[in-house]
Amino acid sequence: MRHTSTLNCFFKLHNYGIVIVLCCLFTNAQAFESDWLPQNLQIHGFLSQGFIHTSDNNFFGKTDDSISTDFRELGINASYRILPELQVAMQVVWRDAGKTDDSNVRIDYGLASYNLYSSENSLLTLRGGRVPTPLGLYNDTRDVASTRPSILLPQSIYFDVNRNLALSADGGYIYGEHRTDYGDFSLNFGVVMPRLDDPDFKNVIVGPDPGKMEGDISWVLRTGYEWENGLVKLAVTYADFNGDYKPSSGALLQPGSWRFNPLILSAQYNAEKWSLTGEYAIRRAQLRNFGAIPDTQFTGQSFYIQGTYRLTSSLEALVRYDDLIWDMDDRKGLKLAQAAPGITNHSRFAQDWTFGLRYEILPALNFSAEYHRINGTGWLSNLENPQGTTQHWDMYTIMMSYDF
Amino acid sequence: MLLFVLMSQVLSAPTPSIYPVVNSALTQNSVSRNGLSAIFRMRLRQWQDGSPITVFVLRDNNPLHQQFCKQVLNVFPHQMRRSWNKLVFSGTGQAPVTVASKDEMVDKIASTPGAIGYLSDEDITEDIKILIIK
């Protein structure tokens, strides 16, 4: 623990210098990798520093009328191929995202993969440990800025306020892949126990009531199709996430349970200079046996459509429309706002127009800038906005990121 | 003007043929198109006899790398990078070994059992053989 707090302290002191310092350290990373290490051991890493300003409302730190530097991600991973059919890998990440992340060092994944069968046309693999959760197109590597199309992923599907819950979970997966002349088909199925480390998550469900959230047996299934090595990508994801609330003494609520079922349809077309991406999700949420909170069930909808275009070999532009509705039976949140006077109706939806640019300064060193015009506060954290929220707001973000 | 003339000469020069090449000790002589693509996308890690495959590539902006990706693998180089990053940062796979030059590619393939890479025909030496695409 002491080591962790020293590390955090170090990074806080070096808020602005961190990207530069670490880039210098790792500039020669590729040489370091191939000269020092045996060829079956690889070390990779990434780091990013964001700067965020908003016209109203706070997102990842105090951003309203101020510039927040509390969005920082730093990770290092090692993978070791012990046998041709057996690999182990682990990634340690330090992340800060305002009050929505506790800034601790954590293990994002630590897993073993064993190939039961591998041929030129097929692959069957077992994976166990803490495994990245296969949700949609971007979740598996969501921490790594270079794998995201924009500084912030479309929040309607990749909520950052419960990033730890979505990112990875402890359990086992079976993965199969079949490559044909008509494209590659894949199937990934896992049984997991979700991690409930997000400070905002308990708050969303039970508010300030004392106690904690625990994961319960859950499962995830993603099927995918890729044509011409990723020219066209299609995927369908379905998951059944379960968890329980364990109240501590003095709690007003009963030990209830929640259930969350997202169905995500994903499609992407990648041409040489441009790409078009869309994802659509239906999310069903259920709360049961909390006592003072009546048993509830609602279904929400999320979708985004996104285009990117490479203006030059090092400059890419992005436009995206992202739309979130928490409850399809109460699209504008008016019914809920009437029934519960403490809740504003605009917290039940969000429509986000994003315009972004990414400039590749060096291979693997990127500078990005982004403007968001947002109607609604559906994906904002209550923890960061105790003073209330404004319905129409703007967000400006820039980010430096590096990986090796 | 001079630059333009030089450029048009470079552009019109016939591009040399490029082949997937392996360490000549490998018993396997051919691979399917799907298999070759799976090897360079780091999904297939074993030869038919079970021995480990080590993949060598040049940097993303190297013309030979770009030519191999587009002409032989039928994929854009940035798409390859994306799929390697996906494996590396999700703990489910590894990246190929990047070499700095064509000469280093020759050295590594000649000296590493189970190695695969790509070269133009004029650079192929006696410790290296072309892997035939079925």
Coordinates of C-alpha atoms in Angstrom, one line a residue:
Chain A
M1 CA 0.0 0.0 0.0
R2 CA 2.8 2.3 1.0
H3 CA 4.5 1.7 -2.4
T4 CA 1.2 2.6 -4.1
S5 CA 0.8 5.9 -2.3
T6 CA 4.5 6.9 -3.0
L7 CA 3.9 6.1 -6.7
N8 CA 0.7 8.2 -6.8
C9 CA 2.5 11.1 -5.0
F10 CA 5.3 10.9 -7.6
F11 CA 2.9 11.2 -10.4
K12 CA 0.9 14.0 -8.8
L13 CA 4.1 16.0 -8.4
H14 CA 4.9 15.5 -12.1
N15 CA 1.5 16.2 -13.5
Y16 CA 2.8 18.1 -16.5
G17 CA 6.2 16.5 -17.0
I18 CA 5.1 12.9 -16.8
V19 CA 4.5 12.3 -20.5
I20 CA 7.8 13.9 -21.5
V21 CA 9.8 12.1 -18.8
L22 CA 8.4 8.7 -19.6
C23 CA 8.7 9.2 -23.4
C24 CA 12.4 9.9 -22.9
L25 CA 12.7 6.7 -20.8
F26 CA 11.0 4.6 -23.4
T27 CA 12.0 6.2 -26.7
N28 CA 14.3 3.4 -27.5
A29 CA 11.8 0.8 -26.3
Q30 CA 11.9 -1.3 -29.5
A31 CA 15.6 -1.8 -29.4
F32 CA 15.4 -2.6 -25.7
E33 CA 12.8 -5.2 -26.4
S34 CA 14.6 -7.2 -29.0
D35 CA 18.1 -6.9 -27.7
W36 CA 17.7 -7.7 -24.0
L37 CA 14.8 -10.1 -23.8
P38 CA 14.4 -13.6 -25.1
Q39 CA 12.1 -13.5 -28.1
N40 CA 9.2 -15.2 -26.3
L41 CA 9.1 -12.5 -23.6
Q42 CA 7.6 -9.1 -24.5
I43 CA 7.2 -5.9 -22.5
H44 CA 4.8 -3.2 -23.8
G45 CA 3.3 -0.1 -22.2
F46 CA 1.4 3.1 -22.7
L47 CA 0.8 6.4 -21.1
S48 CA -1.5 9.3 -21.7
Q49 CA -2.3 12.6 -20.1
G50 CA -5.5 14.5 -20.8
F51 CA -6.6 18.1 -20.3
I52 CA -10.3 18.7 -20.0
H53 CA -12.4 21.9 -19.9
T54 CA -16.2 22.1 -19.8
S55 CA -18.6 25.1 -20.1
D56 CA -20.7 23.5 -17.3
N57 CA -20.7 20.3 -15.3
N58 CA -17.6 18.3 -14.2
F59 CA -16.1 15.4 -16.1
F60 CA -12.9 13.8 -14.8
G61 CA -12.0 16.4 -12.2
K62 CA -12.9 20.1 -11.7
T63 CA -13.5 21.0 -15.4
D64 CA -16.3 23.6 -15.0
D65 CA -14.6 27.0 -15.6
S66 CA -11.3 25.3 -15.0
I67 CA -8.9 22.9 -16.7
S68 CA -8.6 19.5 -15.2
T69 CA -5.4 17.4 -15.5
D70 CA -7.0 14.5 -13.6
F71 CA -7.2 12.2 -16.6
R72 CA -4.1 10.1 -16.8
E73 CA -3.4 6.5 -17.8
L74 CA -0.2 4.6 -17.4
G75 CA 0.2 0.9 -17.9
I76 CA 2.9 -1.7 -18.5
N77 CA 2.4 -5.3 -19.5
A78 CA 4.5 -8.4 -20.0
S79 CA 3.6 -11.5 -22.0
Y80 CA 5.6 -14.7 -21.9
R81 CA 5.1 -17.5 -24.4
I82 CA 6.2 -20.5 -22.3
L83 CA 5.3 -23.1 -24.9
P84 CA 4.0 -22.5 -28.5
E85 CA 0.5 -23.3 -27.2
L86 CA 0.8 -21.6 -23.7
Q87 CA 1.1 -17.9 -23.0
V88 CA 0.8 -15.9 -19.7
A89 CA 0.3 -12.2 -19.6
M90 CA -0.2 -9.5 -17.0
Q91 CA -0.9 -5.7 -17.2
V92 CA -0.6 -3.3 -14.3
V93 CA -2.3 0.1 -14.7
W94 CA -2.3 3.3 -12.8
R95 CA -5.2 5.5 -13.7
D96 CA -6.8 8.7 -12.6
A97 CA -10.1 10.0 -13.9
G98 CA -11.3 12.6 -11.4
K99 CA -13.6 11.2 -8.7
T100 CA -14.7 8.3 -10.9
D101 CA -11.4 6.4 -10.4
D102 CA -9.5 6.0 -7.2
S103 CA -6.1 6.5 -8.8
N104 CA -4.7 3.3 -7.4
V105 CA -2.4 0.9 -9.1
R106 CA -4.4 -2.2 -10.1
I107 CA -4.0 -5.4 -12.2
D108 CA -6.2 -4.9 -15.3
Y109 CA -5.5 -8.4 -16.5
G110 CA -3.5 -11.4 -15.5
L111 CA -4.3 -14.5 -17.5
A112 CA -3.1 -17.7 -19.0
S113 CA -4.1 -18.8 -22.6
Y114 CA -3.8 -22.4 -23.7
N115 CA -4.4 -23.4 -27.3
L116 CA -6.3 -26.7 -27.3
Y117 CA -6.2 -26.8 -31.1
S118 CA -4.4 -24.6 -33.6
S119 CA -4.2 -25.0 -37.4
E120 CA -4.0 -22.8 -40.5
N121 CA -7.8 -22.6 -40.5
S122 CA -8.9 -22.9 -36.9
L123 CA -8.0 -22.0 -33.3
L124 CA -9.5 -23.1 -30.0
T125 CA -8.2 -21.5 -26.9
L126 CA -8.9 -21.6 -23.1
R127 CA -8.3 -18.5 -21.1
G128 CA -8.4 -18.1 -17.4
G129 CA -7.5 -15.5 -14.7
R130 CA -8.4 -11.9 -14.9
V131 CA -9.5 -11.5 -18.5
P132 CA -10.4 -8.4 -20.5
T133 CA -14.2 -8.6 -21.1
P134 CA -15.1 -8.9 -24.8
L135 CA -17.8 -6.2 -25.2
G136 CA -18.3 -4.5 -28.5
L137 CA -15.4 -3.3 -30.6
Y138 CA -13.3 -1.3 -28.2
N139 CA -13.7 -2.6 -24.6
D140 CA -10.8 -5.1 -24.6
T141 CA -8.2 -2.5 -24.8
R142 CA -10.1 0.6 -23.7
D143 CA -7.3 2.0 -21.6
V144 CA -4.8 2.4 -24.4
A145 CA -5.3 5.8 -26.1
S146 CA -3.9 4.6 -29.4
T147 CA -6.5 1.8 -29.6
R148 CA -9.4 4.3 -29.1
P149 CA -10.6 6.3 -32.1
S150 CA -11.0 9.4 -30.0
I151 CA -9.8 10.7 -26.6
L152 CA -13.0 9.5 -24.9
L153 CA -14.8 6.4 -26.2
P154 CA -18.5 6.9 -27.1
Q155 CA -19.9 7.1 -23.5
S156 CA -23.3 5.7 -24.3
I157 CA -21.8 2.3 -24.7
Y158 CA -18.3 2.6 -23.0
F159 CA -19.3 4.4 -19.8
D160 CA -16.2 5.6 -18.1
V161 CA -17.9 6.0 -14.8
N162 CA -18.0 2.2 -14.4
R163 CA -14.9 1.4 -16.4
N164 CA -13.5 -1.2 -14.0
L165 CA -16.8 -3.2 -14.0
A166 CA -16.7 -3.3 -17.8
L167 CA -13.0 -3.7 -18.4
S168 CA -12.1 -7.1 -17.1
A169 CA -13.3 -9.8 -14.7
D170 CA -12.1 -12.9 -13.0
G171 CA -13.1 -16.1 -14.6
G172 CA -12.6 -18.4 -17.6
Y173 CA -13.2 -18.1 -21.3
I174 CA -13.3 -20.4 -24.3
Y175 CA -12.4 -18.8 -27.6
G176 CA -12.8 -20.3 -31.1
E177 CA -11.8 -18.9 -34.5
H178 CA -12.4 -20.3 -37.9
R179 CA -10.8 -18.7 -41.0
T180 CA -12.5 -19.3 -44.4
D181 CA -12.3 -17.9 -47.9
Y182 CA -15.5 -16.0 -47.0
G183 CA -14.1 -14.4 -43.8
D184 CA -13.1 -15.2 -40.3
F185 CA -15.7 -16.3 -37.7
S186 CA -15.0 -16.1 -34.0
L187 CA -16.8 -17.0 -30.8
N188 CA -15.8 -16.0 -27.2
F189 CA -17.8 -17.2 -24.2
G190 CA -16.8 -16.7 -20.6
V191 CA -18.1 -17.2 -17.0
V192 CA -16.9 -14.5 -14.7
M193 CA -17.2 -12.7 -11.3
P194 CA -17.5 -8.9 -12.1
R195 CA -15.1 -6.5 -10.2
L196 CA -16.9 -3.7 -8.5
D197 CA -14.1 -1.2 -7.8
D198 CA -15.7 1.9 -9.3
P199 CA -16.4 4.5 -6.7
D200 CA -19.5 5.7 -8.7
F201 CA -21.1 2.4 -9.2
K202 CA -22.4 1.8 -5.7
N203 CA -23.5 5.4 -5.6
V204 CA -25.6 5.0 -8.8
I205 CA -27.6 2.1 -7.3
V206 CA -27.9 2.7 -3.5
G207 CA -26.6 6.3 -3.1
P208 CA -24.8 7.1 0.2
D209 CA -26.3 4.0 2.1
P210 CA -23.3 2.3 3.8
G211 CA -22.2 -1.1 2.6
K212 CA -20.5 -2.5 -0.5
M213 CA -21.3 -4.1 -3.8
E214 CA -20.1 -7.6 -4.7
G215 CA -20.1 -9.4 -8.0
D216 CA -22.0 -12.6 -8.6
I217 CA -21.8 -15.3 -11.2
S218 CA -22.1 -13.7 -14.7
W219 CA -21.5 -14.6 -18.3
V220 CA -20.5 -12.9 -21.6
L221 CA -20.8 -14.1 -25.2
R222 CA -19.3 -12.3 -28.2
T223 CA -19.5 -13.6 -31.8
G224 CA -17.6 -11.9 -34.5
Y225 CA -17.1 -11.9 -38.2
E226 CA -14.2 -10.3 -40.1
W227 CA -14.0 -10.1 -43.9
E228 CA -10.7 -9.4 -45.8
N229 CA -8.5 -9.1 -42.6
G230 CA -10.8 -6.5 -41.0
L231 CA -12.0 -4.5 -44.0
V232 CA -15.5 -5.3 -42.6
K233 CA -16.0 -6.2 -39.0
L234 CA -19.3 -7.3 -37.4
A235 CA -20.0 -8.4 -33.9
V236 CA -22.8 -9.3 -31.6
T237 CA -22.3 -9.2 -27.8
Y238 CA -24.6 -10.3 -25.0
A239 CA -23.9 -10.4 -21.3
D240 CA -25.6 -11.2 -18.1
F241 CA -23.9 -9.3 -15.2
N242 CA -25.0 -9.9 -11.7
G243 CA -24.2 -8.4 -8.3
D244 CA -25.4 -8.0 -4.7
Y245 CA -25.5 -5.2 -2.3
K246 CA -24.1 -6.1 1.2
P247 CA -25.4 -3.3 3.6
S248 CA -23.3 -2.6 6.7
S249 CA -24.8 -1.7 10.1
G250 CA -26.9 1.5 10.0
A251 CA -27.9 0.9 6.4
L252 CA -31.5 1.7 5.5
L253 CA -31.6 -0.7 2.6
Q254 CA -32.0 -4.4 2.5
P255 CA -29.3 -6.7 0.9
G256 CA -30.7 -6.5 -2.7
S257 CA -29.4 -7.7 -6.0
W258 CA -29.0 -6.2 -9.5
R259 CA -28.8 -7.6 -12.9
F260 CA -27.6 -6.0 -16.1
N261 CA -28.1 -7.4 -19.6
P262 CA -26.5 -5.5 -22.5
L263 CA -27.0 -6.6 -26.1
I264 CA -24.5 -4.9 -28.4
L265 CA -24.5 -5.0 -32.3
S266 CA -21.3 -3.7 -33.8
A267 CA -20.3 -2.9 -37.4
Q268 CA -17.2 -1.3 -38.9
Y269 CA -15.9 -0.7 -42.4
N270 CA -12.2 0.2 -42.8
A271 CA -11.1 1.6 -46.1
E272 CA -7.5 2.8 -46.7
K273 CA -8.2 6.4 -45.8
W274 CA -11.5 6.3 -44.0
S275 CA -13.6 4.2 -41.7
L276 CA -17.2 4.1 -40.7
T277 CA -18.3 2.6 -37.4
G278 CA -21.6 2.1 -35.7
E279 CA -22.7 0.3 -32.5
Y280 CA -26.2 -0.2 -31.1
A281 CA -27.0 -1.5 -27.7
I282 CA -30.1 -2.4 -25.7
R283 CA -29.4 -2.5 -22.0
R284 CA -31.9 -4.1 -19.5
A285 CA -31.4 -3.3 -15.8
Q286 CA -33.2 -4.9 -12.9
L287 CA -33.1 -4.1 -9.1
R288 CA -34.6 -6.5 -6.6
N289 CA -35.1 -6.9 -2.9
F290 CA -33.6 -3.6 -1.8
G291 CA -36.5 -2.8 0.6
A292 CA -36.9 0.9 0.5
I293 CA -36.2 1.0 -3.3
P294 CA -39.1 -0.8 -5.0
D295 CA -38.2 -3.6 -7.4
T296 CA -37.6 -2.0 -10.8
Q297 CA -36.8 -3.0 -14.3
F298 CA -36.0 -0.6 -17.2
T299 CA -34.5 -0.9 -20.7
G300 CA -32.2 1.6 -22.1
Q301 CA -30.8 2.2 -25.6
S302 CA -27.4 3.4 -26.8
F303 CA -26.0 4.0 -30.2
Y304 CA -23.4 5.9 -32.0
I305 CA -22.2 6.4 -35.6
Q306 CA -18.7 7.5 -36.2
G307 CA -16.6 8.4 -39.2
T308 CA -12.9 8.9 -39.4
Y309 CA -10.8 10.3 -42.3
R310 CA -7.1 10.4 -42.8
L311 CA -6.3 13.8 -44.1
T312 CA -2.6 13.1 -44.4
S313 CA -0.5 10.1 -43.4
S314 CA -0.2 11.6 -39.9
L315 CA -3.5 13.6 -39.4
E316 CA -6.9 12.0 -38.8
A317 CA -10.2 13.7 -38.3
L318 CA -13.3 12.2 -36.5
V319 CA -17.0 13.0 -36.4
R320 CA -19.4 11.1 -34.2
Y321 CA -22.9 11.3 -32.9
D322 CA -23.6 9.4 -29.7
D323 CA -27.0 8.9 -28.2
L324 CA -28.0 7.5 -24.8
I325 CA -31.4 6.9 -23.3
W326 CA -31.6 5.3 -19.9
D327 CA -35.2 4.2 -20.0
M328 CA -37.1 3.6 -23.3
D329 CA -40.4 4.1 -21.5
D330 CA -39.3 7.5 -20.3
R331 CA -37.0 8.8 -23.0
K332 CA -36.9 12.4 -21.7
G333 CA -36.8 11.4 -18.1
L334 CA -40.0 13.4 -17.4
K335 CA -41.9 10.7 -15.6
L336 CA -39.0 10.0 -13.3
A337 CA -38.4 13.7 -12.6
Q338 CA -42.1 14.0 -11.6
A339 CA -42.0 11.0 -9.4
A340 CA -38.7 11.8 -7.7
P341 CA -38.2 15.5 -7.4
G342 CA -34.5 15.2 -6.6
I343 CA -33.8 13.9 -10.1
T344 CA -33.5 16.2 -13.1
N345 CA -35.0 14.8 -16.3
H346 CA -31.9 15.6 -18.4
S347 CA -29.8 13.1 -16.3
R348 CA -31.8 10.4 -18.1
F349 CA -30.3 10.9 -21.6
A350 CA -27.3 12.4 -23.4
Q351 CA -26.8 13.3 -27.0
D352 CA -23.1 14.0 -27.8
W353 CA -21.7 15.5 -31.1
T354 CA -18.0 15.0 -31.2
F355 CA -15.4 16.5 -33.5
G356 CA -11.8 15.4 -33.2
L357 CA -8.4 15.5 -34.7
R358 CA -5.4 13.2 -34.0
Y359 CA -1.9 14.1 -35.1
E360 CA 0.9 11.5 -35.1
I361 CA 4.0 13.4 -34.0
L362 CA 6.1 10.3 -34.1
P363 CA 5.0 6.7 -34.7
A364 CA 3.3 5.9 -31.4
L365 CA 3.4 9.5 -30.0
N366 CA 0.0 11.1 -30.6
F367 CA -1.5 14.5 -29.9
S368 CA -5.3 14.6 -30.0
A369 CA -7.9 17.4 -29.6
E370 CA -11.6 17.1 -29.3
Y371 CA -14.8 19.2 -29.0
H372 CA -18.1 17.8 -27.7
R373 CA -21.5 19.5 -27.9
I374 CA -23.7 17.7 -25.4
N375 CA -27.4 17.8 -24.6
G376 CA -28.1 15.9 -21.4
T377 CA -26.0 14.5 -18.5
G378 CA -26.8 10.8 -18.7
W379 CA -23.2 9.6 -18.5
L380 CA -21.9 12.1 -15.9
S381 CA -20.9 11.0 -12.5
N382 CA -23.1 12.2 -9.6
L383 CA -19.9 12.1 -7.4
E384 CA -18.4 14.8 -9.5
N385 CA -21.5 16.9 -9.8
P386 CA -23.0 17.3 -6.3
Q387 CA -24.0 20.9 -7.0
G388 CA -26.4 19.9 -9.8
T389 CA -26.0 19.9 -13.6
T390 CA -26.7 21.9 -16.7
Q391 CA -28.5 20.3 -19.6
H392 CA -26.6 21.9 -22.6
W393 CA -22.9 21.9 -22.2
D394 CA -19.6 21.9 -24.1
M395 CA -16.4 19.9 -23.5
Y396 CA -12.9 20.5 -24.8
T397 CA -10.2 17.9 -24.4
I398 CA -6.6 17.5 -25.5
M399 CA -4.4 14.5 -24.9
M400 CA -0.8 13.4 -25.4
S401 CA -0.4 9.7 -25.6
Y402 CA 2.4 7.3 -26.2
D403 CA 2.8 3.5 -26.4
F404 CA 5.5 1.0 -27.1
Chain B
M1 CA 11.1 20.1 -61.7
L2 CA 14.1 17.9 -61.0
L3 CA 12.2 16.5 -58.0
F4 CA 9.2 15.8 -60.1
V5 CA 11.3 13.9 -62.7
L6 CA 13.0 11.9 -59.9
M7 CA 9.7 11.0 -58.3
S8 CA 8.1 9.9 -61.5
Q9 CA 11.1 7.7 -62.2
V10 CA 10.7 6.1 -58.8
L11 CA 7.0 5.7 -59.3
S12 CA 7.3 4.1 -62.7
A13 CA 10.2 1.8 -61.7
P14 CA 9.0 -1.8 -61.7
T15 CA 8.5 -2.9 -58.0
P16 CA 10.5 -6.0 -57.2
S17 CA 8.6 -9.2 -56.3
I18 CA 8.2 -9.8 -52.6
Y19 CA 7.8 -13.2 -51.0
P20 CA 7.2 -14.7 -47.6
V21 CA 10.5 -16.3 -46.5
V22 CA 11.4 -18.7 -43.8
N23 CA 14.5 -20.2 -42.2
S24 CA 15.7 -23.0 -44.6
A25 CA 15.8 -25.6 -41.8
L26 CA 12.0 -25.6 -41.7
T27 CA 10.5 -28.8 -43.1
Q28 CA 7.3 -27.1 -44.2
N29 CA 7.5 -25.8 -47.7
S30 CA 4.1 -24.2 -48.3
V31 CA 1.2 -22.5 -46.5
S32 CA -2.4 -21.7 -47.3
R33 CA -3.4 -18.0 -47.9
N34 CA -5.5 -18.1 -44.7
G35 CA -2.6 -19.7 -42.8
L36 CA -0.1 -17.0 -44.0
S37 CA -2.4 -14.2 -43.0
A38 CA -3.0 -15.9 -39.6
I39 CA 0.8 -16.1 -39.0
F40 CA 1.4 -12.4 -39.8
R41 CA -1.6 -11.4 -37.8
M42 CA -0.1 -13.4 -34.9
R43 CA -3.0 -15.7 -34.5
L44 CA -1.2 -18.9 -35.7
R45 CA 1.9 -19.5 -33.5
Q46 CA 3.0 -23.0 -34.6
W47 CA 4.2 -24.7 -37.8
Q48 CA 2.5 -27.9 -38.9
D49 CA 5.2 -29.9 -37.0
G50 CA 4.3 -28.1 -33.7
S51 CA 7.5 -26.0 -33.6
P52 CA 7.1 -22.3 -32.6
I53 CA 6.8 -19.6 -35.3
T54 CA 8.8 -16.3 -34.8
V55 CA 7.5 -13.5 -37.0
F56 CA 9.8 -10.7 -38.1
V57 CA 8.5 -7.5 -39.7
L58 CA 10.0 -4.1 -40.8
R59 CA 8.7 -0.9 -39.3
D60 CA 5.2 0.2 -40.3
N61 CA 6.4 3.0 -42.6
N62 CA 8.9 0.9 -44.5
P63 CA 8.0 0.6 -48.2
L64 CA 8.8 -3.2 -48.2
H65 CA 6.5 -3.7 -45.2
Q66 CA 3.7 -1.7 -46.9
Q67 CA 4.2 -3.6 -50.2
F68 CA 4.0 -7.0 -48.4
C69 CA 0.9 -6.0 -46.4
K70 CA -1.0 -4.7 -49.4
Q71 CA 0.1 -7.1 -52.2
V72 CA 0.6 -10.4 -50.3
L73 CA -1.5 -10.2 -47.2
N74 CA -4.2 -7.9 -48.7
V75 CA -4.4 -5.6 -45.6
F76 CA -3.4 -2.0 -44.9
P77 CA -0.4 -1.6 -42.6
H78 CA -2.3 0.5 -40.1
Q79 CA -4.9 -2.3 -39.9
M80 CA -2.1 -4.8 -39.1
R81 CA -0.8 -2.5 -36.3
R82 CA -4.3 -2.2 -34.9
S83 CA -4.8 -5.9 -34.7
W84 CA -1.4 -6.4 -33.1
N85 CA -2.2 -3.7 -30.5
K86 CA -5.4 -5.5 -29.8
L87 CA -3.6 -8.7 -28.9
V88 CA -0.8 -7.0 -27.0
F89 CA -2.9 -4.8 -24.8
S90 CA -5.6 -7.4 -24.0
G91 CA -3.0 -10.0 -22.9
T92 CA -4.3 -12.5 -25.5
G93 CA -1.3 -12.4 -27.9
Q94 CA 2.0 -10.9 -28.8
A95 CA 3.4 -8.5 -31.4
P96 CA 5.8 -9.6 -34.1
V97 CA 9.5 -8.8 -33.7
T98 CA 10.4 -5.5 -35.5
V99 CA 13.7 -5.3 -37.3
A100 CA 15.3 -2.0 -38.4
S101 CA 16.5 -3.0 -41.9
K102 CA 16.4 -5.5 -44.7
D103 CA 19.9 -6.7 -43.7
E104 CA 18.7 -7.4 -40.1
M105 CA 15.7 -9.3 -41.6
V106 CA 18.1 -11.5 -43.6
D107 CA 20.3 -12.1 -40.4
K108 CA 17.4 -12.9 -38.1
I109 CA 15.6 -15.3 -40.5
A110 CA 18.9 -17.1 -41.4
S111 CA 19.8 -17.5 -37.6
T112 CA 16.4 -18.1 -36.0
P113 CA 14.8 -21.6 -36.3
G114 CA 11.1 -21.3 -37.2
A115 CA 11.6 -17.7 -38.4
I116 CA 9.3 -16.1 -41.0
G117 CA 9.5 -12.7 -42.6
Y118 CA 9.5 -11.3 -46.2
L119 CA 12.1 -10.2 -48.7
S120 CA 12.5 -9.2 -52.3
D121 CA 13.8 -12.0 -54.5
E122 CA 17.3 -10.4 -54.9
D123 CA 17.9 -10.4 -51.1
I124 CA 17.2 -14.1 -50.5
T125 CA 20.4 -15.9 -49.3
E126 CA 21.2 -19.6 -49.0
D127 CA 20.0 -20.0 -45.4
I128 CA 16.6 -18.7 -46.4
K129 CA 13.8 -20.2 -48.5
I130 CA 10.6 -18.9 -50.0
L131 CA 7.4 -20.2 -48.4
I132 CA 5.1 -21.2 -51.2
I133 CA 1.5 -19.9 -51.0
K134 CA -0.9 -22.7 -51.9

